[in-house]
Amino acid sequence: MKTTAAIGIPKLFSCQFEGKLLDAFPFEQGYTPASAEAYIDFVKQELAPQIVNVAHPRYIGHMTGPVPPLMHELHGCMALFNQNLVKLETSGIATHIEREVIGELHRIFFQKGEEFYKYYTPDPDHCLGNITSGGTLSNITALSYALSKKLSNPEDPSASINNIGLLKSMVNKGYTDIVVLGTAHSHYSMNKAMRLLGLGYQSFIKIDPAILKSAEGRGMLSGMMENYKKAGTLVLALIGVAGTTEAGIIDPLEMMAEVAAEHDVHFHVDAAFGGAFMFSDKLADKLQGITQADSITLCGHKQLYLPMGISVCLFKSPELAGYSEINSHYQARKGGIDLGKYTIEGSRPFSAFIIHGVLRLIGKEGYAEILESNHDRARYFGELVAAHGSFELYNTPELNIVLYRYVPTWLRTRVKKGTLSKTEQQELNRLNVIIQKRQFDKGSSFVSYTEIPDASGSGERVVWLRAVLMNPYTSPQDLQEILQEQETIAAAVIL
Ligand SMILES: *Cc1c(COP(=O)(O)O)cnc(C)c1O
C-alpha cells in the first residue's frame, strides 16, 4: 500500500497558464453597471452556493472531476476565438489543429507509423476521427458509420443505405434482421444509438460479461456470430467496454477483436472512461486489444479533466467516415477540407484547441502521472475497505472505480459464505441505499450507488456503493473518514 505522502498532487493540477490572451477581449463592455452588479450579486449570493461542488475531495461518487486551472484559461480562449469547425471559412487554422489533434490521439491508440500520419492526418479525403460533444455522441457516431459502411454499395452508390434507407438496403442485401452484440454492462448510450438508427433496443444482444471472460467466451461469441449469419441476420458490430461506468471493468478486448475480425464484424470499444489509461505506459496493458478496434470512444471531460462537452470517436481506418460523408453546395463540398462533411454535428466549437494545449503543456507523461495516482488512490481505498470489518469489497478495482457495501455484524458470516436469503439480500440493499442517501443529505461527502446482478445468476440485483477516485485532492484521510461516516450512519439506522 502506498503511504499518504506518496499520493501527491500531479503536475496537471499545478500547471497554470498565463492569462494574457484573455486580456485581449475585443468588445467594449457596454452594460449598465447597476444591472451588472445585480447580476454578479445573484451569481455570488444565489447561484454559486447552490452549484454542485464536483471538485470537492470527498465527493467521490461521479465521473465529473475537478477542472485544473489551466483548462479555465484554455476554455476562455476557445470562447474568445469562437471558431466554428464546420467549415474552413469559419475555422481556418483551427481545422488543421483539429486534424493534428485527432492524428495525435489516433497514434496513442492505434500506433500506426510515421508515414501513415504524415499522409492521412492532413488529407481532406480521409478522416481519422471526430471530435464530438460527448461519449454518447461518439458511440452513436461509431455505430452509425459502421452501418453506413456495411450497407453501402460501392458499385452503385445510389443503392446504398444513405440513399435508399435501412429497409430497402436490407432487402437488397438479403438480410432479415440486424443485431449488435455487447456485454450486459454496456453503457445505456448504446440503446440511444439503437433507437436512433431504427434498429431498436431489442436488437442489442446482451452477453453475460462473466461468461465472455471465461474459457468458454471465445467459442460462445464465435458461435453466436455464426448462428446469426446462418439465420440471415447481419451482425453489425461488437461492442467492448474499456472501463464500465458502473465498476470500471474491462471486457476481454483482445479476444473480442479477434473474433470480430474473423466474422467481419465492426469492433467498437467504448473507452469513454477508461481510454485515458492509454496515456500511461505502466497501465496501458490493462486495455490490451484496444489497438485492434475499428473505432474507439474517449471522453476528454472524464479522465483528461477537460471541461464538460469534449469527446472523440477515433476510426482505425481512414476510409470509414467516407461512407458517411455528406456534402452541400455552400459548405462541406466534395473534395474540400471542411470537417463538417464527416461529422454528425454541424457547428462545432474549437474544442481541439484545449486538447492541443494540454497535449503540449501536460503531455502524455503528465496524464500518466495523474492516472497512475488515481489508480494508487483506488488501490488504497480498495485495501482500506477490504481490511475494514464492516464493509465488503466487490472486487479488486481494475481501474479507479471501487464498489463496496456496508454489511451489519449479523449478516457478515452469511455474506462471506454467499448464503444470504432473498429477504436478507433485499434488506442489505435497502440499508446501503439509506446510507448513501443520508450521507449525501448530510452534505460533507458523497459516494454514489449502483445495482449489479448477483454473481449466482439468480436475477437478483445487489446494491453497491460506488466511489470514482479521480480527484487528486482526495487524501487517504478523506477516504478513511468517508468510511467512518458511513459506519456511523449505519449504526444510527440499525438502532
Ligand atoms: C460516460 C460514458 C459514456 C457516455 O459519455 P457522455 O459523455 O456522458 O455522453 C459512454 N460510455 C461509457 C463507458 C461512459 O463511462
XYZ file of C-alpha atoms and ligand atoms in Angstrom:
510
model
C 0.000 0.000 0.000
C 1.377 3.455 -0.889
C 1.904 5.771 2.030
C -0.048 9.010 2.358
C 2.903 11.078 1.214
C 3.397 9.027 -1.947
C -0.004 10.032 -3.334
C 0.697 13.661 -4.201
C -0.831 16.340 -6.437
C 0.148 15.629 -10.052
C 1.527 18.232 -12.430
C -1.764 18.592 -14.293
C -3.315 20.294 -11.306
C -0.480 22.627 -10.503
C 0.232 23.778 -14.054
C -1.122 27.224 -14.847
C -1.054 29.247 -17.990
C -0.575 32.995 -18.394
C -3.879 34.815 -18.677
C -2.641 37.202 -21.359
C -4.823 36.102 -24.238
C -7.907 36.698 -22.150
C -6.945 40.347 -21.647
C -7.358 40.902 -25.363
C -11.149 40.674 -25.205
C -12.111 42.812 -28.188
C -15.520 44.209 -27.253
C -16.432 47.280 -25.273
C -18.192 46.475 -22.080
C -21.400 48.358 -22.651
C -23.641 47.064 -19.902
C -25.207 49.285 -17.306
C -23.171 48.943 -14.132
C -26.200 48.682 -11.903
C -27.627 45.602 -13.589
C -24.186 44.019 -13.920
C -23.662 44.401 -10.195
C -27.050 42.990 -9.506
C -26.235 40.061 -11.723
C -22.887 39.474 -10.047
C -24.726 39.599 -6.753
C -27.107 36.975 -7.997
C -24.246 34.758 -9.131
C -22.366 35.131 -5.857
C -25.242 35.049 -3.426
C -27.744 32.770 -5.051
C -26.226 30.697 -7.804
C -22.719 29.815 -6.608
C -23.764 28.436 -3.213
C -26.096 26.033 -4.989
C -23.686 24.820 -7.645
C -22.791 21.155 -7.075
C -19.223 21.142 -5.909
C -17.920 18.450 -8.224
C -14.357 19.322 -7.237
C -14.820 18.581 -3.518
C -12.274 15.946 -2.425
C -14.922 13.995 -0.519
C -17.441 13.986 -3.354
C -16.166 10.852 -4.985
C -19.328 9.398 -6.461
C -19.178 10.715 -10.005
C -17.068 10.861 -13.132
C -17.172 14.632 -13.287
C -13.913 15.740 -11.796
C -12.279 18.990 -10.816
C -11.125 21.094 -13.760
C -7.483 22.208 -13.373
C -6.803 25.987 -13.553
C -5.103 25.628 -16.934
C -8.382 24.467 -18.507
C -10.250 27.567 -17.366
C -7.908 29.682 -19.420
C -7.839 27.458 -22.473
C -11.626 27.297 -22.377
C -11.757 31.086 -22.158
C -9.557 31.362 -25.254
C -11.752 28.891 -27.086
C -14.806 31.052 -26.470
C -12.827 34.152 -27.396
C -11.677 32.707 -30.721
C -15.177 31.346 -31.346
C -14.175 29.283 -34.335
C -16.771 27.048 -35.934
C -15.196 23.822 -37.098
C -17.962 23.036 -39.549
C -16.051 24.650 -42.423
C -12.725 26.182 -43.300
C -14.197 29.642 -43.805
C -15.082 29.867 -40.121
C -12.190 27.881 -38.757
C -9.092 28.303 -40.953
C -6.064 27.154 -38.993
C -8.350 25.571 -36.383
C -9.315 22.927 -38.946
C -5.671 21.929 -39.231
C -5.244 21.930 -35.453
C -8.258 19.637 -35.104
C -6.839 17.236 -37.666
C -3.475 17.317 -35.916
C -5.024 16.605 -32.511
C -7.064 13.699 -33.868
C -3.916 12.334 -35.507
C -2.065 12.505 -32.179
C -4.844 10.725 -30.298
C -5.121 8.179 -33.098
C -1.414 7.450 -32.732
C -1.755 6.870 -28.965
C -4.475 4.259 -29.561
C -3.689 2.717 -32.942
C 0.080 3.215 -33.070
C 0.475 3.396 -36.844
C 3.782 4.522 -38.354
C 5.160 7.940 -39.152
C 4.254 7.690 -42.859
C 0.630 6.853 -42.086
C 0.136 10.025 -40.058
C 2.093 12.184 -42.456
C -0.254 11.196 -45.234
C -3.641 10.769 -43.562
C -3.660 13.428 -40.832
C -3.971 16.395 -43.205
C -5.605 14.612 -46.156
C -9.044 16.114 -46.960
C -10.295 12.840 -48.439
C -9.674 10.882 -45.247
C -10.667 11.192 -41.640
C -9.094 9.621 -38.551
C -11.838 10.613 -36.126
C -14.413 13.143 -34.964
C -14.320 15.475 -32.020
C -17.796 15.301 -30.505
C -19.686 16.839 -27.632
C -19.770 13.636 -25.596
C -19.247 9.914 -25.302
C -22.863 9.266 -26.182
C -22.474 11.043 -29.487
C -19.200 9.243 -30.146
C -20.899 5.874 -29.599
C -23.768 6.881 -31.883
C -21.251 8.047 -34.495
C -19.376 4.740 -34.415
C -22.486 2.597 -34.857
C -23.974 4.869 -37.466
C -20.803 4.941 -39.561
C -20.385 1.181 -39.249
C -23.953 0.786 -40.524
C -23.364 3.105 -43.485
C -20.306 1.098 -44.396
C -21.953 -2.318 -44.026
C -24.936 -1.340 -46.144
C -23.017 0.710 -48.648
C -22.987 -0.208 -52.294
C -19.699 0.806 -53.885
C -20.757 -0.381 -57.377
C -23.938 1.621 -57.270
C -23.821 4.403 -54.647
C -27.418 5.322 -55.438
C -28.421 1.951 -53.921
C -26.576 2.481 -50.615
C -28.338 2.788 -47.267
C -27.536 6.507 -47.178
C -29.709 6.925 -50.242
C -32.456 4.287 -50.087
C -32.666 3.786 -46.327
C -32.380 0.872 -43.964
C -35.331 -1.276 -45.031
C -34.686 -1.339 -48.758
C -30.957 -1.858 -48.423
C -31.541 -4.809 -46.067
C -33.888 -6.380 -48.585
C -31.387 -5.768 -51.395
C -28.606 -7.425 -49.439
C -30.799 -10.304 -48.327
C -30.738 -9.630 -44.580
C -33.770 -10.392 -42.465
C -32.540 -8.688 -39.297
C -29.678 -6.689 -37.772
C -28.134 -7.119 -34.336
C -25.373 -5.508 -32.308
C -23.595 -7.624 -29.699
C -22.143 -6.327 -26.459
C -21.841 -7.178 -22.811
C -24.756 -6.643 -20.458
C -22.826 -3.868 -18.717
C -22.553 -1.748 -21.873
C -23.378 1.927 -21.419
C -27.015 2.884 -21.944
C -25.999 5.245 -24.745
C -25.892 2.095 -26.885
C -29.652 1.965 -26.509
C -29.872 5.543 -27.714
C -27.845 4.574 -30.764
C -30.053 1.540 -31.428
C -33.170 3.685 -31.246
C -31.812 6.486 -33.414
C -30.608 4.090 -36.086
C -34.009 2.452 -36.221
C -32.669 -0.892 -35.033
C -34.470 -0.994 -31.676
C -33.298 -1.800 -28.148
C -34.166 -5.455 -28.622
C -31.535 -5.832 -31.312
C -28.775 -5.053 -28.839
C -27.884 -8.564 -27.712
C -26.562 -8.553 -24.165
C -23.867 -11.098 -23.410
C -23.078 -12.134 -19.827
C -19.699 -10.468 -19.133
C -18.573 -13.255 -16.797
C -19.129 -15.964 -19.436
C -17.433 -13.821 -22.070
C -14.356 -13.537 -19.852
C -14.320 -17.257 -19.072
C -12.657 -20.022 -21.063
C -15.929 -20.587 -22.964
C -16.131 -16.919 -24.012
C -14.469 -17.184 -27.382
C -16.415 -20.230 -28.504
C -19.696 -18.744 -27.360
C -19.125 -15.445 -29.137
C -17.969 -17.100 -32.314
C -20.927 -19.492 -32.226
C -23.371 -16.620 -31.780
C -21.965 -14.820 -34.797
C -22.103 -17.994 -36.844
C -25.732 -18.646 -35.912
C -26.849 -15.134 -36.706
C -25.175 -15.353 -40.075
C -26.899 -18.654 -40.835
C -30.231 -17.090 -39.956
C -29.681 -14.227 -42.406
C -29.059 -11.680 -39.636
C -26.404 -9.031 -40.088
C -24.154 -8.735 -37.037
C -23.394 -5.055 -37.421
C -20.990 -4.566 -34.552
C -19.496 -5.948 -31.394
C -19.109 -3.513 -28.518
C -16.359 -3.897 -25.937
C -16.224 -1.674 -22.896
C -12.876 -0.441 -21.600
C -13.879 0.657 -18.140
C -17.574 0.241 -17.412
C -19.277 3.281 -15.969
C -20.517 1.297 -13.007
C -17.449 -0.630 -11.938
C -14.529 0.251 -14.220
C -14.446 -3.300 -15.584
C -12.676 -4.029 -18.870
C -14.088 -6.532 -21.351
C -11.690 -9.105 -22.901
C -10.901 -6.748 -25.772
C -8.192 -8.767 -27.470
C -10.303 -11.901 -27.824
C -13.319 -9.843 -28.894
C -11.260 -8.062 -31.550
C -10.048 -11.376 -32.953
C -13.497 -12.938 -33.114
C -14.994 -9.793 -34.662
C -12.272 -9.766 -37.323
C -12.864 -13.451 -38.139
C -16.526 -12.697 -38.806
C -16.031 -9.330 -40.494
C -17.909 -7.529 -37.719
C -17.145 -3.919 -36.758
C -15.472 -3.862 -33.323
C -16.160 -0.712 -31.354
C -14.504 -0.069 -27.992
C -16.327 2.251 -25.642
C -13.357 3.658 -23.735
C -15.192 6.814 -22.695
C -13.948 6.462 -19.149
C -11.045 4.029 -19.234
C -9.377 5.060 -22.510
C -7.273 7.669 -20.771
C -5.230 4.855 -19.236
C -3.547 4.518 -22.647
C -1.551 7.608 -21.675
C 0.292 5.606 -19.031
C 2.868 3.132 -20.312
C 2.583 1.385 -16.953
C -1.198 0.901 -17.058
C -1.951 0.772 -20.811
C -1.591 -3.025 -20.744
C -4.936 -3.191 -18.982
C -6.539 -2.193 -22.290
C -4.765 -4.900 -24.291
C -6.532 -5.382 -27.613
C -7.891 -1.835 -27.925
C -5.421 -1.194 -30.743
C -7.341 -3.720 -32.862
C -10.650 -1.862 -32.507
C -12.277 -0.392 -35.611
C -13.447 2.621 -33.634
C -12.924 3.982 -30.132
C -14.866 6.400 -27.931
C -12.851 8.514 -25.499
C -14.242 11.276 -23.270
C -11.959 14.231 -22.659
C -14.288 15.509 -19.957
C -13.751 12.442 -17.835
C -10.181 11.393 -17.128
C -8.473 14.015 -19.266
C -10.036 16.641 -16.968
C -11.223 18.818 -19.843
C -14.299 20.980 -19.305
C -17.645 19.289 -19.998
C -18.533 18.521 -23.612
C -15.341 17.264 -25.253
C -15.053 13.693 -26.526
C -13.681 11.909 -29.560
C -14.574 8.999 -31.755
C -11.468 7.593 -33.416
C -11.587 5.483 -36.577
C -8.867 2.936 -37.205
C -9.444 3.043 -40.934
C -9.086 6.466 -42.571
C -11.780 5.267 -45.025
C -14.591 4.576 -42.519
C -16.040 8.085 -42.308
C -16.013 8.287 -46.106
C -19.085 6.016 -46.190
C -20.973 8.660 -44.237
C -19.603 11.726 -45.977
C -22.274 14.276 -46.665
C -21.879 17.354 -48.869
C -23.677 20.568 -49.616
C -23.134 23.300 -52.150
C -22.259 26.092 -49.724
C -20.005 24.158 -47.313
C -18.635 20.626 -46.791
C -18.182 20.476 -50.544
C -16.878 17.369 -52.233
C -13.084 17.301 -52.116
C -12.963 20.199 -49.652
C -11.239 20.162 -46.296
C -14.298 21.177 -44.214
C -14.597 18.768 -41.300
C -18.382 19.138 -41.323
C -18.672 16.617 -44.128
C -17.579 13.855 -41.764
C -19.412 14.729 -38.529
C -22.956 14.131 -37.285
C -22.936 17.528 -35.610
C -22.892 20.685 -37.725
C -21.477 23.731 -35.981
C -18.863 22.641 -33.504
C -16.620 24.517 -31.073
C -12.838 24.646 -31.298
C -12.505 22.069 -28.504
C -9.465 20.729 -30.328
C -7.641 23.816 -29.095
C -7.990 22.669 -25.486
C -6.756 19.182 -26.343
C -3.909 20.712 -28.343
C -2.985 22.879 -25.356
C -2.970 20.086 -22.814
C -1.039 17.743 -25.078
C 1.639 20.440 -25.357
C 1.609 21.673 -21.760
C 0.876 18.474 -19.856
C 1.664 15.811 -22.405
C 1.264 12.087 -22.256
C 3.667 11.939 -19.293
C 1.666 14.474 -17.299
C -1.509 12.461 -17.816
C 0.308 9.260 -16.978
C 1.229 10.800 -13.637
C -2.351 11.601 -12.722
C -3.808 8.321 -13.964
C -1.255 6.350 -12.014
C -2.004 8.434 -8.960
C -5.754 7.766 -9.389
C -5.005 4.107 -9.717
C -2.944 4.184 -6.495
C -5.762 6.023 -4.741
C -8.276 3.380 -5.841
C -5.987 0.553 -4.777
C -5.552 2.240 -1.417
C -9.294 2.652 -0.946
C -9.933 -0.932 -2.043
C -7.430 -2.205 0.523
C -8.908 0.057 3.176
C -12.381 -1.361 2.516
C -11.153 -4.961 2.369
C -9.321 -4.611 5.674
C -12.332 -2.963 7.345
C -14.575 -5.419 9.155
C -17.821 -3.586 8.379
C -17.511 -3.410 4.616
C -17.310 -5.858 1.751
C -15.280 -5.067 -1.367
C -16.909 -6.012 -4.707
C -13.615 -6.754 -6.475
C -10.057 -5.533 -6.664
C -10.508 -2.369 -8.716
C -9.258 -2.792 -12.294
C -9.101 0.939 -12.902
C -10.094 3.582 -10.369
C -13.686 2.754 -9.502
C -14.276 0.997 -6.199
C -17.520 -0.828 -5.410
C -18.252 -1.921 -1.871
C -21.070 -2.234 0.628
C -21.727 -1.991 4.304
C -22.588 -5.310 5.972
C -24.037 -5.353 9.509
C -22.485 -7.735 12.050
C -25.190 -10.390 11.977
C -25.001 -10.855 8.201
C -21.222 -10.966 7.824
C -20.759 -14.720 8.005
C -23.536 -15.386 5.531
C -22.232 -12.733 3.150
C -18.830 -14.404 3.243
C -20.350 -17.828 2.577
C -22.718 -16.447 -0.043
C -25.758 -17.868 1.749
C -27.911 -14.746 2.152
C -31.625 -15.348 1.769
C -33.562 -13.247 -0.738
C -35.111 -11.194 2.063
C -31.751 -10.589 3.726
C -30.298 -9.527 0.394
C -33.104 -7.036 -0.094
C -32.666 -5.734 3.440
C -28.960 -5.255 2.832
C -29.712 -3.413 -0.399
C -32.112 -1.098 1.398
C -29.609 -0.399 4.156
C -26.883 0.608 1.692
C -29.236 2.870 -0.230
C -30.194 4.608 3.025
C -26.537 5.054 3.969
C -25.820 6.605 0.574
C -28.810 8.957 0.735
C -28.184 10.089 4.308
C -24.533 10.761 3.611
C -25.457 12.854 0.582
C -28.066 14.759 2.629
C -25.544 15.489 5.365
C -23.619 17.316 2.660
C -19.991 16.743 3.600
C -19.212 13.717 1.467
C -20.736 11.710 -1.345
C -20.375 8.330 -2.978
C -22.941 7.024 -5.459
C -24.527 3.612 -5.627
C -25.377 1.182 -8.352
C -27.125 -2.162 -8.689
C -25.407 -5.132 -10.267
C -26.918 -8.594 -10.896
C -25.672 -11.023 -8.249
C -22.951 -13.489 -9.176
C -25.199 -16.564 -8.913
C -27.251 -15.526 -11.934
C -30.478 -15.594 -9.893
C -31.557 -12.310 -11.439
C -31.459 -10.607 -8.007
C -29.751 -7.237 -8.012
C -27.178 -6.225 -5.427
C -26.651 -2.642 -4.301
C -23.037 -1.481 -4.165
C -21.693 1.868 -3.022
C -19.567 3.334 -5.801
C -16.523 5.566 -5.480
C -14.735 7.029 -8.506
C -11.224 8.019 -7.463
C -10.328 10.858 -9.820
C -9.752 13.844 -7.607
C -6.065 14.320 -6.754
C -7.053 16.260 -3.651
C -8.823 13.252 -2.133
C -6.447 12.233 0.633
C -6.186 8.902 2.423
C -7.643 10.669 5.439
C -10.687 11.762 3.404
C -11.207 8.153 2.404
C -10.918 6.888 5.967
C -13.394 9.495 7.154
C -15.877 8.708 4.398
C -15.978 5.094 5.628
C -16.215 6.232 9.222
C -19.177 8.453 8.443
C -20.907 5.583 6.646
C -20.389 3.339 9.620
C -21.831 5.954 11.952
C -24.848 6.429 9.691
C -25.354 2.664 9.527
C -25.242 2.365 13.314
C -27.910 5.063 13.620
C -30.132 3.401 11.001
C -29.876 -0.041 12.572
C -30.743 1.174 16.096
C -19.665 8.355 -19.619
C -19.739 7.203 -20.513
C -20.416 7.291 -21.737
C -21.206 8.497 -22.148
O -20.470 9.641 -22.238
P -21.167 11.068 -22.152
O -20.029 11.971 -22.362
O -21.806 11.139 -20.800
O -22.173 11.132 -23.245
C -20.416 6.181 -22.553
N -19.789 5.055 -22.189
C -19.129 4.936 -21.027
C -18.452 3.647 -20.700
C -19.083 6.005 -20.137
O -18.440 5.878 -18.973
